Amino acid sequence: MSETPDHLARDLTVYLIARFALVAVVAAVLSLVGVPLLVALLIGLVVGLPLGLLLLRGLNQRVTAGLAKRNESRARARAQLRSQLRGETSADDSAA
């Protein structure tokens, strides 16, 4: 299970950098065409972020799957803690 957070952190970092790089590329192209830098950045955000959803679909799916696994394990741990706080014993507790 310790393998998932490592992959999640790596995938999330790569995904964020790729999305910002896409915005930067769009803004750079617009700047080269003669659009003012601030306007090019704003257009880059508006165009680049949705475009990233299409171009980086596989990476987006890996990040989403990693987040789902992490949330699942957190929910399981939270439910176990709540049952312990209520004084319930589970089969896992009696075997330990």
PDB file of C-alpha atoms in Angstrom:
ATOM      1  CA  MET A   1       0.000   0.000   0.000  1.00  0.00           C
ATOM      2  CA  SER A   2       2.933   2.383   0.511  1.00  0.00           C
ATOM      3  CA  GLU A   3       3.496   2.061  -3.240  1.00  0.00           C
ATOM      4  CA  THR A   4       0.320   3.983  -4.137  1.00  0.00           C
ATOM      5  CA  PRO A   5       1.154   7.343  -2.488  1.00  0.00           C
ATOM      6  CA  ASP A   6       4.583   7.365  -4.161  1.00  0.00           C
ATOM      7  CA  HIS A   7       3.004   6.864  -7.552  1.00  0.00           C
ATOM      8  CA  LEU A   8       0.263   9.328  -6.746  1.00  0.00           C
ATOM      9  CA  ALA A   9       2.716  12.052  -5.799  1.00  0.00           C
ATOM     10  CA  ARG A  10       4.800  11.440  -8.914  1.00  0.00           C
ATOM     11  CA  ASP A  11       1.788  11.281 -11.231  1.00  0.00           C
ATOM     12  CA  LEU A  12       0.211  14.375  -9.698  1.00  0.00           C
ATOM     13  CA  THR A  13       3.450  16.344  -9.982  1.00  0.00           C
ATOM     14  CA  VAL A  14       3.967  15.335 -13.601  1.00  0.00           C
ATOM     15  CA  TYR A  15       0.341  16.143 -14.397  1.00  0.00           C
ATOM     16  CA  LEU A  16       0.485  19.615 -12.834  1.00  0.00           C
ATOM     17  CA  ILE A  17       3.774  20.460 -14.530  1.00  0.00           C
ATOM     18  CA  ALA A  18       2.429  19.261 -17.879  1.00  0.00           C
ATOM     19  CA  ARG A  19      -0.729  21.356 -17.502  1.00  0.00           C
ATOM     20  CA  PHE A  20       1.246  24.490 -16.637  1.00  0.00           C
ATOM     21  CA  ALA A  21       3.694  23.796 -19.457  1.00  0.00           C
ATOM     22  CA  LEU A  22       0.772  23.597 -21.859  1.00  0.00           C
ATOM     23  CA  VAL A  23      -0.478  26.984 -20.641  1.00  0.00           C
ATOM     24  CA  ALA A  24       3.036  28.399 -21.037  1.00  0.00           C
ATOM     25  CA  VAL A  25       3.333  27.048 -24.586  1.00  0.00           C
ATOM     26  CA  VAL A  26      -0.001  28.558 -25.604  1.00  0.00           C
ATOM     27  CA  ALA A  27       0.973  31.893 -24.012  1.00  0.00           C
ATOM     28  CA  ALA A  28       4.416  31.828 -25.682  1.00  0.00           C
ATOM     29  CA  VAL A  29       2.915  31.184 -29.105  1.00  0.00           C
ATOM     30  CA  LEU A  30       0.458  34.017 -28.625  1.00  0.00           C
ATOM     31  CA  SER A  31       3.251  36.331 -27.441  1.00  0.00           C
ATOM     32  CA  LEU A  32       5.308  35.523 -30.542  1.00  0.00           C
ATOM     33  CA  VAL A  33       2.320  36.439 -32.685  1.00  0.00           C
ATOM     34  CA  GLY A  34       2.192  39.859 -31.008  1.00  0.00           C
ATOM     35  CA  VAL A  35      -0.417  39.457 -28.295  1.00  0.00           C
ATOM     36  CA  PRO A  36       0.492  41.327 -25.068  1.00  0.00           C
ATOM     37  CA  LEU A  37       1.957  39.025 -22.410  1.00  0.00           C
ATOM     38  CA  LEU A  38      -0.824  39.419 -19.829  1.00  0.00           C
ATOM     39  CA  VAL A  39      -3.517  38.809 -22.419  1.00  0.00           C
ATOM     40  CA  ALA A  40      -1.538  35.835 -23.769  1.00  0.00           C
ATOM     41  CA  LEU A  41      -1.328  34.344 -20.255  1.00  0.00           C
ATOM     42  CA  LEU A  42      -5.040  34.769 -19.689  1.00  0.00           C
ATOM     43  CA  ILE A  43      -5.869  33.195 -23.041  1.00  0.00           C
ATOM     44  CA  GLY A  44      -3.336  30.468 -22.271  1.00  0.00           C
ATOM     45  CA  LEU A  45      -5.198  29.667 -19.052  1.00  0.00           C
ATOM     46  CA  VAL A  46      -8.588  29.660 -20.741  1.00  0.00           C
ATOM     47  CA  VAL A  47      -7.417  27.519 -23.668  1.00  0.00           C
ATOM     48  CA  GLY A  48      -4.611  25.484 -22.090  1.00  0.00           C
ATOM     49  CA  LEU A  49      -6.361  24.048 -19.061  1.00  0.00           C
ATOM     50  CA  PRO A  50      -9.297  22.479 -20.931  1.00  0.00           C
ATOM     51  CA  LEU A  51      -6.919  21.396 -23.691  1.00  0.00           C
ATOM     52  CA  GLY A  52      -4.858  19.637 -21.025  1.00  0.00           C
ATOM     53  CA  LEU A  53      -7.878  17.556 -20.083  1.00  0.00           C
ATOM     54  CA  LEU A  54      -7.950  16.199 -23.627  1.00  0.00           C
ATOM     55  CA  LEU A  55      -4.223  15.851 -24.280  1.00  0.00           C
ATOM     56  CA  LEU A  56      -3.315  14.445 -20.866  1.00  0.00           C
ATOM     57  CA  ARG A  57      -6.272  12.083 -20.486  1.00  0.00           C
ATOM     58  CA  GLY A  58      -4.203   9.008 -19.547  1.00  0.00           C
ATOM     59  CA  LEU A  59      -2.239  10.839 -16.884  1.00  0.00           C
ATOM     60  CA  ASN A  60      -5.452  12.372 -15.581  1.00  0.00           C
ATOM     61  CA  GLN A  61      -6.974   8.900 -15.226  1.00  0.00           C
ATOM     62  CA  ARG A  62      -3.926   7.645 -13.293  1.00  0.00           C
ATOM     63  CA  VAL A  63      -4.114  10.604 -10.904  1.00  0.00           C
ATOM     64  CA  THR A  64      -7.850  10.100 -10.435  1.00  0.00           C
ATOM     65  CA  ALA A  65      -7.372   6.376  -9.742  1.00  0.00           C
ATOM     66  CA  GLY A  66      -4.596   7.121  -7.244  1.00  0.00           C
ATOM     67  CA  LEU A  67      -6.760   9.663  -5.436  1.00  0.00           C
ATOM     68  CA  ALA A  68      -9.637   7.174  -5.321  1.00  0.00           C
ATOM     69  CA  LYS A  69      -7.381   4.498  -3.769  1.00  0.00           C
ATOM     70  CA  ARG A  70      -6.057   6.957  -1.205  1.00  0.00           C
ATOM     71  CA  ASN A  71      -9.568   8.105  -0.302  1.00  0.00           C
ATOM     72  CA  GLU A  72     -10.715   4.486  -0.030  1.00  0.00           C
ATOM     73  CA  SER A  73      -7.961   3.606   2.427  1.00  0.00           C
ATOM     74  CA  ARG A  74      -8.638   6.780   4.418  1.00  0.00           C
ATOM     75  CA  ALA A  75     -12.337   5.945   4.616  1.00  0.00           C
ATOM     76  CA  ARG A  76     -11.514   2.419   5.776  1.00  0.00           C
ATOM     77  CA  ALA A  77      -9.175   3.754   8.483  1.00  0.00           C
ATOM     78  CA  ARG A  78     -11.766   6.338   9.546  1.00  0.00           C
ATOM     79  CA  ALA A  79     -14.464   3.674   9.837  1.00  0.00           C
ATOM     80  CA  GLN A  80     -12.141   1.466  11.881  1.00  0.00           C
ATOM     81  CA  LEU A  81     -11.296   4.358  14.204  1.00  0.00           C
ATOM     82  CA  ARG A  82     -14.964   5.189  14.684  1.00  0.00           C
ATOM     83  CA  SER A  83     -15.773   1.575  15.530  1.00  0.00           C
ATOM     84  CA  GLN A  84     -12.926   1.532  18.041  1.00  0.00           C
ATOM     85  CA  LEU A  85     -14.197   4.750  19.593  1.00  0.00           C
ATOM     86  CA  ARG A  86     -17.664   3.182  19.931  1.00  0.00           C
ATOM     87  CA  GLY A  87     -16.047   0.229  21.712  1.00  0.00           C
ATOM     88  CA  GLU A  88     -16.772  -2.295  18.990  1.00  0.00           C
ATOM     89  CA  THR A  89     -14.216  -4.983  18.338  1.00  0.00           C
ATOM     90  CA  SER A  90     -13.663  -6.290  14.845  1.00  0.00           C
ATOM     91  CA  ALA A  91     -12.160  -9.551  13.644  1.00  0.00           C
ATOM     92  CA  ASP A  92      -8.937  -7.679  12.836  1.00  0.00           C
ATOM     93  CA  ASP A  93      -8.614  -6.468  16.442  1.00  0.00           C
ATOM     94  CA  SER A  94      -9.186  -9.874  18.008  1.00  0.00           C
ATOM     95  CA  ALA A  95      -6.627 -11.562  15.729  1.00  0.00           C
ATOM     96  CA  ALA A  96      -3.907  -9.059  16.683  1.00  0.00           C
TER      97      ALA A  96
END
